[in-house]
XYZ file of C-alpha atoms in Angstrom:
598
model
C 0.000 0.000 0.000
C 1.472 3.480 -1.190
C 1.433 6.237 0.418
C 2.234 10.226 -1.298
C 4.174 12.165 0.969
C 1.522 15.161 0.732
C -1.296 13.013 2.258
C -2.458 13.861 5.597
C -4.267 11.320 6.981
C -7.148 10.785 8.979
C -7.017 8.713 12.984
C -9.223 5.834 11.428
C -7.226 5.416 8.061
C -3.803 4.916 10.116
C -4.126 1.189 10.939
C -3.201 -1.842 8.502
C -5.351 -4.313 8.971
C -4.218 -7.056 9.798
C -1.310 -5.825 11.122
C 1.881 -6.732 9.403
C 3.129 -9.198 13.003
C -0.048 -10.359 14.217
C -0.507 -11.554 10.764
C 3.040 -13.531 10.476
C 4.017 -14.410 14.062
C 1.845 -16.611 16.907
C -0.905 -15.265 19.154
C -1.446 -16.788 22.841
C -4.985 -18.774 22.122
C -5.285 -19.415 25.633
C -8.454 -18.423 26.898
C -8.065 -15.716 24.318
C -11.877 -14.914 24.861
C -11.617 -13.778 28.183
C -10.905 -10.056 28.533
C -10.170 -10.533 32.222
C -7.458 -13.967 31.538
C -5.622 -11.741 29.356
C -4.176 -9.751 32.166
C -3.653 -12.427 34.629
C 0.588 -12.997 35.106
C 1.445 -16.467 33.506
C 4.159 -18.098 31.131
C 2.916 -17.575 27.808
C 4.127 -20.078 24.941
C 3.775 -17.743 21.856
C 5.020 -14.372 20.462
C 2.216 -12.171 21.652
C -0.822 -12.142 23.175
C -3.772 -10.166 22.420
C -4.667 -7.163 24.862
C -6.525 -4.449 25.207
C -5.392 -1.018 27.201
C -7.005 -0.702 30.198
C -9.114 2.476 30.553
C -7.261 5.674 31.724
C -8.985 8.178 33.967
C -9.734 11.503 32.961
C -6.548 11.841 30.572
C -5.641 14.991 29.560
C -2.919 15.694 26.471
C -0.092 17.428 27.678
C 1.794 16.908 24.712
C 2.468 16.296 21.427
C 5.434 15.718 18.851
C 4.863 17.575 15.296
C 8.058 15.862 14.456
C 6.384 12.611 14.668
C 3.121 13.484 13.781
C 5.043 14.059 10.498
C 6.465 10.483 10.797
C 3.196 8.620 10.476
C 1.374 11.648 8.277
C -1.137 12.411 11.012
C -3.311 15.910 9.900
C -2.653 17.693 12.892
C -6.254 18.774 13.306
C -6.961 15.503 14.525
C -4.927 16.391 17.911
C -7.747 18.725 18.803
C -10.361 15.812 18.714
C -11.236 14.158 21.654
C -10.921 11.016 19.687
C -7.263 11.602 19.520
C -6.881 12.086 23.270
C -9.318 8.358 24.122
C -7.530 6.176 21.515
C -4.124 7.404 22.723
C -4.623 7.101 26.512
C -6.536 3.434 25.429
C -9.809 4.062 26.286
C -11.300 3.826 22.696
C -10.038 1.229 19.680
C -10.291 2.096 16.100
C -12.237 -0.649 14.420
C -10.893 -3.806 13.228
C -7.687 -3.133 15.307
C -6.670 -5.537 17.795
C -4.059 -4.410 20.349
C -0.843 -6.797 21.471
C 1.544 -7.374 23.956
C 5.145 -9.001 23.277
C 6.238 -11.655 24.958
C 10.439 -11.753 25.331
C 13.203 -13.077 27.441
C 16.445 -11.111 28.844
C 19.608 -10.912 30.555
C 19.623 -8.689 32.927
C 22.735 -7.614 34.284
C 23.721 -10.872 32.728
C 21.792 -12.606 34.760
C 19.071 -14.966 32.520
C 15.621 -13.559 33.698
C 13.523 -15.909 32.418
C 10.157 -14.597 30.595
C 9.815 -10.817 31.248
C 8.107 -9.376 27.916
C 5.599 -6.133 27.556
C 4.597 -5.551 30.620
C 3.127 -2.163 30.527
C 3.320 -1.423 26.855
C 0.827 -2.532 24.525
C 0.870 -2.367 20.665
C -2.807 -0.339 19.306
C -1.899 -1.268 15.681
C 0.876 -0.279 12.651
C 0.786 2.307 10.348
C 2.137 2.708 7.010
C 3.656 5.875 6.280
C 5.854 7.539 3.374
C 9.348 4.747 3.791
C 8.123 3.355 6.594
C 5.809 0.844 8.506
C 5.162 2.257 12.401
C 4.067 0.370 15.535
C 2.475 2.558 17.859
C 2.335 1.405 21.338
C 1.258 2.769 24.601
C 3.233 2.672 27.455
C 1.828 2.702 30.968
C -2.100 1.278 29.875
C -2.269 -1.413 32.186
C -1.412 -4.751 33.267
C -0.832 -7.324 30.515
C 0.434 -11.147 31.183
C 3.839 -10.374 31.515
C 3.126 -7.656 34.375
C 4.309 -10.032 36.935
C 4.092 -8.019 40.300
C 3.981 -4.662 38.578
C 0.754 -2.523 38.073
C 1.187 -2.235 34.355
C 1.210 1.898 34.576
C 3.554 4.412 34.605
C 4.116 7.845 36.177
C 3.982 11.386 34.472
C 7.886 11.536 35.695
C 9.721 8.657 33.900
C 6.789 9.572 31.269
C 8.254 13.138 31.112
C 12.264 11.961 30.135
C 11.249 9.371 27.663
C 8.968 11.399 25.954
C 11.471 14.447 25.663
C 14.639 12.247 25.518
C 13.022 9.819 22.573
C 12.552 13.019 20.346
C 15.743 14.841 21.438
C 17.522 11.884 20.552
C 16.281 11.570 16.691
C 17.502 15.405 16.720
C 20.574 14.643 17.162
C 20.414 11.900 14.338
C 20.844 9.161 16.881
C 18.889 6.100 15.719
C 16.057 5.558 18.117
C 12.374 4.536 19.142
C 10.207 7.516 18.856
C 7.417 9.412 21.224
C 4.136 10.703 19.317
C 2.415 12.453 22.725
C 2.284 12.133 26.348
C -0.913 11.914 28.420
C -1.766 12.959 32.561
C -4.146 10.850 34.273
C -6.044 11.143 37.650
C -4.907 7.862 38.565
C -2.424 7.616 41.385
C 0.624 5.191 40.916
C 2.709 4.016 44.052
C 6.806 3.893 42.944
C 9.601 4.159 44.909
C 9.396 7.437 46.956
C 12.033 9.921 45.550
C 12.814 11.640 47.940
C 12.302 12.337 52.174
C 10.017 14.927 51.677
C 7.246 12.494 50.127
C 8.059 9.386 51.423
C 4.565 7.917 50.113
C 5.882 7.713 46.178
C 2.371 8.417 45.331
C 2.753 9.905 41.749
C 0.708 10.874 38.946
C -0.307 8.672 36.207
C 0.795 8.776 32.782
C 1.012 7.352 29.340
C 3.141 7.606 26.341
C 1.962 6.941 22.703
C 5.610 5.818 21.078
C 6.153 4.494 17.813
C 8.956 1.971 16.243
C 9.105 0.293 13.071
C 9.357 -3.054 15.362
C 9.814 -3.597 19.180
C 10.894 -6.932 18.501
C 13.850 -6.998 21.005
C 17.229 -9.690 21.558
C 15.263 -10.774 24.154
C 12.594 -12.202 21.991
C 14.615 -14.492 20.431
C 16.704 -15.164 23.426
C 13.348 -16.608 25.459
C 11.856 -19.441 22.966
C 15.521 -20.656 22.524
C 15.789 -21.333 26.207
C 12.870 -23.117 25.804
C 14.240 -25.339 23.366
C 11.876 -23.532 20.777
C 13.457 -23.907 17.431
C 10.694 -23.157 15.375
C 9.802 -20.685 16.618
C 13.154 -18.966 16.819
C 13.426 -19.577 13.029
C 9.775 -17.761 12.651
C 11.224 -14.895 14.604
C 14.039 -14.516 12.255
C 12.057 -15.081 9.178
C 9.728 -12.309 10.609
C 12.561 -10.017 11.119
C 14.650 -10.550 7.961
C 11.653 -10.138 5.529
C 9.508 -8.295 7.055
C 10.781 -6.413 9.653
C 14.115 -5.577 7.280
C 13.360 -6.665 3.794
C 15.724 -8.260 1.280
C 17.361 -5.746 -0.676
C 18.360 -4.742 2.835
C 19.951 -7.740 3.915
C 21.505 -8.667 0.303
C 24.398 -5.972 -0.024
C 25.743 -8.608 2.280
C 29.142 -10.029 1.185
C 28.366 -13.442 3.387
C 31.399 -15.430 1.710
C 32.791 -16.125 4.707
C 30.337 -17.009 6.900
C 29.593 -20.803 6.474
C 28.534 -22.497 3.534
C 28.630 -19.479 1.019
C 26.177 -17.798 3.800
C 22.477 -17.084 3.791
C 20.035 -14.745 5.189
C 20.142 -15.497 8.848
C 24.125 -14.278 8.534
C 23.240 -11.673 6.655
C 20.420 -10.719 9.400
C 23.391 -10.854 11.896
C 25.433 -8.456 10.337
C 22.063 -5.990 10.175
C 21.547 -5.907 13.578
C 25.339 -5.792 14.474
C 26.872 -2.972 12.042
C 23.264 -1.232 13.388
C 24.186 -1.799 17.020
C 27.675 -0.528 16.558
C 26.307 2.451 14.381
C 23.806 3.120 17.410
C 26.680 3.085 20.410
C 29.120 5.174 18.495
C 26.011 7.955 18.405
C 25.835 7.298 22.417
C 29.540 8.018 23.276
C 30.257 11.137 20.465
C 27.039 12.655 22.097
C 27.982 11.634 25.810
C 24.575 9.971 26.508
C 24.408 6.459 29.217
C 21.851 4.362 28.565
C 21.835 2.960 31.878
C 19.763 -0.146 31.664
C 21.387 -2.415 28.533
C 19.716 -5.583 29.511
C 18.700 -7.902 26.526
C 15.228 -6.738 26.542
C 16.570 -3.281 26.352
C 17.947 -3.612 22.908
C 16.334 -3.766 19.678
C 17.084 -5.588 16.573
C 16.912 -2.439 14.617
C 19.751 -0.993 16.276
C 17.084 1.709 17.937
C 18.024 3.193 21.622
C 15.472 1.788 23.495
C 13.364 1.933 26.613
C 14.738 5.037 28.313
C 14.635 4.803 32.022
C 17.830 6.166 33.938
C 19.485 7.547 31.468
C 21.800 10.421 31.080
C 23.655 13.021 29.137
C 26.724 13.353 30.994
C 27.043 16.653 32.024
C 30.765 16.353 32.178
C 33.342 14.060 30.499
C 33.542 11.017 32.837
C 33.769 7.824 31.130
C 33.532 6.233 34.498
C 30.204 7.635 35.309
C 27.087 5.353 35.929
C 23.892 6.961 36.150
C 22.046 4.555 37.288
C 21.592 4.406 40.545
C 20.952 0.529 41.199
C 23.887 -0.014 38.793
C 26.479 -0.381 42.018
C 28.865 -1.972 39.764
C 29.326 0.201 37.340
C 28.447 -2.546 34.541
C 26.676 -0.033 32.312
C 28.970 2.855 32.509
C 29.243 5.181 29.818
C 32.540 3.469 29.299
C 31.422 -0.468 28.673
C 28.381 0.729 26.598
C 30.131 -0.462 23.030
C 31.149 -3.314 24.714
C 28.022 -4.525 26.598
C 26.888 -3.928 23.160
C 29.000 -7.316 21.879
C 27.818 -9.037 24.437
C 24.253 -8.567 23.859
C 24.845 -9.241 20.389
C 26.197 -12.733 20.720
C 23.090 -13.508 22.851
C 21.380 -12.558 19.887
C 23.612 -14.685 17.618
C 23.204 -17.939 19.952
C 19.822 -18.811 19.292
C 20.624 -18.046 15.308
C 24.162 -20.265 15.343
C 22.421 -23.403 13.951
C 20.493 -21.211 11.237
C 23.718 -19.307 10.331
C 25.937 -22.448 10.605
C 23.876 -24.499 8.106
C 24.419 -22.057 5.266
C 22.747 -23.182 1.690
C 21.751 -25.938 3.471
C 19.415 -24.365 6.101
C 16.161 -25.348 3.859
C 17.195 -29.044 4.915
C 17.049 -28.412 8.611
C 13.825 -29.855 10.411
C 12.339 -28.458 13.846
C 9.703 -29.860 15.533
C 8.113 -28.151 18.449
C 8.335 -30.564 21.311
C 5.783 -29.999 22.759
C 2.856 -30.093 20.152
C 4.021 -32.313 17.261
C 4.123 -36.298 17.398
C 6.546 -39.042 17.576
C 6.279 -39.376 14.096
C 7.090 -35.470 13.285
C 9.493 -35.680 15.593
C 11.544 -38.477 13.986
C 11.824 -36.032 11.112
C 13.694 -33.104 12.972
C 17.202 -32.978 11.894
C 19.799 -35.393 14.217
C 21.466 -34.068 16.811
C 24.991 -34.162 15.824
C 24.107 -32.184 12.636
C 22.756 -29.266 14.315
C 25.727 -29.560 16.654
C 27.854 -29.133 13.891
C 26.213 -26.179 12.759
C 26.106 -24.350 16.204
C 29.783 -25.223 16.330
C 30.169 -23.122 12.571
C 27.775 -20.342 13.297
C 29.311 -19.835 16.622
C 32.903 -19.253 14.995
C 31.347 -16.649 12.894
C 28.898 -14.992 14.851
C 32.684 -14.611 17.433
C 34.724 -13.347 14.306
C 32.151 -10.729 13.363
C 32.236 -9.167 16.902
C 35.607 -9.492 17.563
C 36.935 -7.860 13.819
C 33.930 -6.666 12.350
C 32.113 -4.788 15.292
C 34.997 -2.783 16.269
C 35.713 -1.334 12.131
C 32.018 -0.542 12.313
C 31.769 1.099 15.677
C 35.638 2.958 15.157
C 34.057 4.534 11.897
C 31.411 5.625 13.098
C 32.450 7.525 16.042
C 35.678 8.457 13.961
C 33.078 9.975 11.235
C 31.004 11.351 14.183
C 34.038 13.097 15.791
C 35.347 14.517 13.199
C 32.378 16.370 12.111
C 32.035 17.768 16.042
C 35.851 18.735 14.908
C 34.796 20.461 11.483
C 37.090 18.678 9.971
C 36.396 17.208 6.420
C 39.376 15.172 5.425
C 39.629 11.343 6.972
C 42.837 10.330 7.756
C 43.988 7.138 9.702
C 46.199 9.404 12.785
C 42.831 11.284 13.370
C 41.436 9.030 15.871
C 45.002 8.437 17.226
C 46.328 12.297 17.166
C 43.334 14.402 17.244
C 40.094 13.350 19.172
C 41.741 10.768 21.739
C 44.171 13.464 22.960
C 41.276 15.526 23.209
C 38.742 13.522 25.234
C 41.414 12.206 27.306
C 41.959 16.074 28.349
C 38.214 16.368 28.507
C 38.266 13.095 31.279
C 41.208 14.656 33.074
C 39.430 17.334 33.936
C 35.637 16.233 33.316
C 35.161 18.998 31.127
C 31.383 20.272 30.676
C 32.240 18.519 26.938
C 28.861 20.052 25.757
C 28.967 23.340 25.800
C 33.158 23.157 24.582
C 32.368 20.943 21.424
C 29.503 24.036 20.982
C 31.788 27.023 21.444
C 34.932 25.069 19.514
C 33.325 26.593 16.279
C 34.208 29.997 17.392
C 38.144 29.196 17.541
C 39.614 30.967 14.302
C 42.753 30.458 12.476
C 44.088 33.484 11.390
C 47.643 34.587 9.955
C 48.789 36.107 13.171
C 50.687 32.908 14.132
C 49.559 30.057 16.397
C 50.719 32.115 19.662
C 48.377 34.964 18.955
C 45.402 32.708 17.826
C 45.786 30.203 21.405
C 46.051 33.767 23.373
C 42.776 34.706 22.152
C 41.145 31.571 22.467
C 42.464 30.872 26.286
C 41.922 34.470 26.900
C 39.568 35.725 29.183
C 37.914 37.238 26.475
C 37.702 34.000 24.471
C 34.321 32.290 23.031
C 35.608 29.108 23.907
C 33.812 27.891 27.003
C 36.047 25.754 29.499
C 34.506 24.350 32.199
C 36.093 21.532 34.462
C 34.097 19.878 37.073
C 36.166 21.069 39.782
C 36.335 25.083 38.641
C 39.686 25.066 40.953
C 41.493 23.673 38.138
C 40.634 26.054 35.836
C 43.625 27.293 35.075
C 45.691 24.153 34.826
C 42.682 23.231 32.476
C 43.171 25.921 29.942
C 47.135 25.153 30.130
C 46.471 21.395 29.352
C 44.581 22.264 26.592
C 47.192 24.440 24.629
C 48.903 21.357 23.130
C 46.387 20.101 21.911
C 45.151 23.329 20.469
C 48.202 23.202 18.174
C 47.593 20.266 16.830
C 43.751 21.320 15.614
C 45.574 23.811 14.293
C 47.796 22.536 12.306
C 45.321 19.680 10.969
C 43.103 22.411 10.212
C 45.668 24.475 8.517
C 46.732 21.638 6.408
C 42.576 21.099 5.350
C 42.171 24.741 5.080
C 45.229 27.226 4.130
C 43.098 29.855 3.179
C 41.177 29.999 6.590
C 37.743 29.643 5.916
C 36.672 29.762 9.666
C 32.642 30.966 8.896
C 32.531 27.674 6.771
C 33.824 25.582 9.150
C 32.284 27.175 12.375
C 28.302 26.678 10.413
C 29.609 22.911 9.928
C 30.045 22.578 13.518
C 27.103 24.300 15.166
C 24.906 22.026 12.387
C 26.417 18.880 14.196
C 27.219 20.265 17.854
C 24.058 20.512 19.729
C 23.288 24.198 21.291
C 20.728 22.707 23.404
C 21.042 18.982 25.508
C 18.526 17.480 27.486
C 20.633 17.340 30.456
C 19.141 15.665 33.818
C 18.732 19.033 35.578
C 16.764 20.397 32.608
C 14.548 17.132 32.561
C 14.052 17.785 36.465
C 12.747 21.200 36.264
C 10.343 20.399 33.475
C 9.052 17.493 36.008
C 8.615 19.665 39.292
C 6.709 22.091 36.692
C 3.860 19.651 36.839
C 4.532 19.854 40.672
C 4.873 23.009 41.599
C 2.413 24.865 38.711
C -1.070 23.609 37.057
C -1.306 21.647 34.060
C -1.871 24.779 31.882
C 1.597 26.874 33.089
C 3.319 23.474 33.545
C 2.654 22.865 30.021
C 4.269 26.110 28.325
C 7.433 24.407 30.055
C 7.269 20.937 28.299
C 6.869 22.681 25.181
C 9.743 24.918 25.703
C 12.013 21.651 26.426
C 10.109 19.537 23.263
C 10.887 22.749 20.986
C 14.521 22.871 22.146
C 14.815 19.041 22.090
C 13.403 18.957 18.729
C 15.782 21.699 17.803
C 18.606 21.411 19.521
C 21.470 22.711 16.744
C 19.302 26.310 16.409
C 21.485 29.505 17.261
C 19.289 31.781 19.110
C 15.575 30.513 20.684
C 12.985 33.001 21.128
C 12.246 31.531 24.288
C 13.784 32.725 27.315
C 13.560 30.285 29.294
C 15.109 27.825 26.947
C 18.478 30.891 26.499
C 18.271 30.384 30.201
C 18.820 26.209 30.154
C 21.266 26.700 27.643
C 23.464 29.551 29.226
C 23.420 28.451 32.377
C 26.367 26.076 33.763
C 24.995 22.408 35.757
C 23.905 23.981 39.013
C 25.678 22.205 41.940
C 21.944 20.252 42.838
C 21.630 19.499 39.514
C 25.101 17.843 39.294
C 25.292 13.963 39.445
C 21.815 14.115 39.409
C 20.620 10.518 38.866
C 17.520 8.202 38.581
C 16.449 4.512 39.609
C 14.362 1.667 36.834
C 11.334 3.009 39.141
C 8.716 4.275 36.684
């Protein structure tokens, strides 16, 4: 189904129906008449269950995203019906649409935690728009049959950051899920209390409408292989690599040494992988911790996903967690690429045998053992032969993230780098000479690396000679903007820097004799964000909806959406977003962290 890029489209002509994964993958059938079963907390042998949103008191839009309104070709008129505001919160379906829940495994903390799956998100229905297929899901409408112990709904806080931080993060041309609008309710949610002075952690309801061209996560291919589910791990990847990807996608593929000439489940590996790597080198040029990289917490599109604790540093500290129930420091900024290889080869163990067999994967046989008969089962392919082609797709799956990964994450954050730089030639000493001098300075002195990247496009080269060119720019005068952690070592900070400030020079001398600084500077402000969602900013937009009613608390959200949404722009109108941006991380606001509670 085509769709022109000038259409504008109504609410009730969004859905495809059937969707395009309730149509290819495995519904629960268990009771699957019983609107009340369908929440109850049980193991569930399938990929999703059917499940409607539960109803959502007195919702209210606080706000929505034009950016992804645009995404899905949504007239925006329809935000003004109330019919935008009931199907979004889930208390009204559109017809013929019939909502799901995901069921997926996951290490967590790389610990196996069994079946966890959508637990408070639910799926309404997909949408085709102009180059892509959408899945819009709600997060925080109710209990589902993975809820477990939880309560299935989320507050307006955690509701707040992803919202903000989902949009902010497609700004800055990081690949990630999406948020289409954010709903209040009247319903009170218990969490963890956050702080002393309200030590009931009664919060406000809330409820995201997000969108994803799948939320098919590692996890979900993780869980059915621990349950000795072959078939269905093989529908899974059939799902994902024609469907979910497609096959002009996946054929650019040079498989010829993966094993036996190669076929599509390699070629699906090295998707997901060269996406994943592509993904984390966005996270560490941009300075943003994830927090929470559990299994189920990474997509097979390579998306950031599921934002809970996460951060933008607010100063250079590959060290820093900021996750508070992260004690160990396993997710820290620093061991986010490689947390990423390790999620990836718990991706690529359920797929071994598929990517081991090669051309001869047509030939292999599952059986699902616990529905087919002794006489289907004598059919399944012998053990020792799918042995054999563990043991091959193993070996592969281990030389892709051991050589391949590291090329594809290393060029990415090299290309990312060196655009922050304005720099346009590549050259093999720039990683080496150029940016790991400088962000070993910047963790030295746990620079405010924001707002220095920012200013850096103010630095000129002129014909006065280097020593006249660093005096301006470590001049109290200067545009550059310096700002250590500890503001004692200011000086010492400025002094560090100078060496390194030849060396830009010179590399930029050597691009750029004629000194073209205007050209390079609009390079770097197009690519060096003017405005990041920083914790403290998050935090102030939350205690709006504290402090101020819905109406006043709303003119700050949209302040924070339009600077998210905009975050490269030179001058905003707004005050108040001049003020987030020209202000340095108040000491309350520094090391500000959160918990998984939402």
């Amino acid at each position: 189904m085509g769709i022109r890029a000038a259409t504008k489209r109504t609410l009730e002509s969004l859905p495809l129906r059937p969707a395009r994964l309730t149509q290819h993958l495995v519904a629960d059938t268990t009771n699957a008449g019983s609107e009340q079963f369908s929440r109850v907390a049980r193991p569930v042998h399938a990929d999703f269950v059917h499940v409607n949103p539960e109803s959502a008191p007195e919702p209210v839009l606080l706000s929505v995203s034009p950016a992804a309104l645009d995404a899905i070709a949504l007239d925006p008129e329809e935000v003004h019906n109330d019919q935008f505001t009931q199907l979004f919160s889930g208390n009204t379906l559109l017809p013929d649409t019939h909502p799901w829940a995901l069921c997926y495994g996951g290490h967590q903390f790389s610990l196996w935690a069994n079946q966890l799956g959508d637990g408070r998100a639910i799926s309404l229905f997909e949408t085709e728009a102009p180059g892509e297929v959408w899945d819009i899901q709600l997060k925080g409408a109710g209990r589902t049959p993975f809820s477990r112990f939880g309560d299935g709904y989320a507050v307006l806080r955690s509701s707040i950051r992803e919202y903000l931080c989902s949009e902010h993060m497609h700004a800055l041309g990081v690949p990630t899920t999406r948020a289409l609008a954010l709903f209040g309710t009247s319903r009170e949610v218990i969490r963890e209390p956050e702080s002393a002075d309200d030590p009931s952690g009664i919060e406000r309801g809330a409820i995201v409408a997000r969108m994803a061209p799948s939320w098919l996560r590692i996890g979900s291919f993780e869980l059915p292989y621990a349950r000795n589910n072959m078939v269905a791990v093989k529908r899974l990847a059939d799902y994902c690599a024609d469907h979910v990807y497609d096959a002009p996608t996946l054929q650019k593929w040079d498989v010829t040494a993966a094993p036996a000439n190669g076929n599509k489940y390699a070629r699906l590996f090295l998707e997901v992988a060269k996406r994943t790597a592509h993904m984390v080198a966005g996270w560490q040029a941009n300075g943003f911790n994830h927090g929470v990289m559990n299994t189920d917490n990474m997509s097979v599109l390579g998306l950031t996903l599921d934002y809970g604790p996460f951060q933008f540093m607010d100063f250079y500290e590959p060290s820093y967690i900021c996750n508070h129930s992260d004690t160990g420091g396993q997710y820290a900024f620093k061991r986010q690429p490689t947390v990423c290889v390790y999620n990836l080869f718990k991706f690529g163990v359920p797929l071994f045998e598929l990517i081991g067999a090669g051309d001869a994967v047509d030939e292999l046989v599952y059986v699902d053992p616990k529905n087919d008969s002794e006489e289907d089962q004598a059919k399944a392919t012998d053990a020792a032969t799918r042995q054999l082609y563990r043991e091959a797709g193993k070996a592969y799956v281990t030389q892709v993230l051991s050589e391949d990964f590291t090329d594809w994450f290393m060029a990415s954050l090299q290309s990312i780098m060196q655009a922050k730089l304005g720099l346009i030639k590549s050259d093999a000493t720039t990683m080496s000479d150029v940016i790991i001098p400088l962000l070993d300075w910047a963790t030295e002195y746990k620079v405010d690396h924001h707002r220095f990247f920012r200013s850096l496009a103010a630095y000129e080269v002129t014909a006065d000679g280097e020593d006249a060119d660093h005096a301006r720019a470590l001049g109290p005068s200067s545009a550059l903007v310096i700002e250590p952690k500890d503001v004692a070592q200011l000086h010492d900070c400025k002094r560090s820097l100078r060496p390194w400030l030849s060396i830009y020079r010179h590399v930029l001398i050597e691009e750029d004799p004629t000194f073209q600084n205007k050209a390079r500077a609009l390079r770097m402000n197009a690519v060096n964000p003017h405005f990041v969602l920083r914790n403290w900013i998050a935090q102030q937009v939350i205690e709006a909806f504290d402090k101020k009613d819905d109406t006043d608390a709303k003119k700050v959200l949209d302040a924070c959406l339009y600077a998210s949404t905009h975050p490269y722009q030179e001058h905003y109108e707004d005050p108040l977003i001049e003020t987030w941006i020209n202000t340095a991380v108040p000491e309350w606001g520094q090391d500000l962290k959160c918990s998984c509670s939402s």
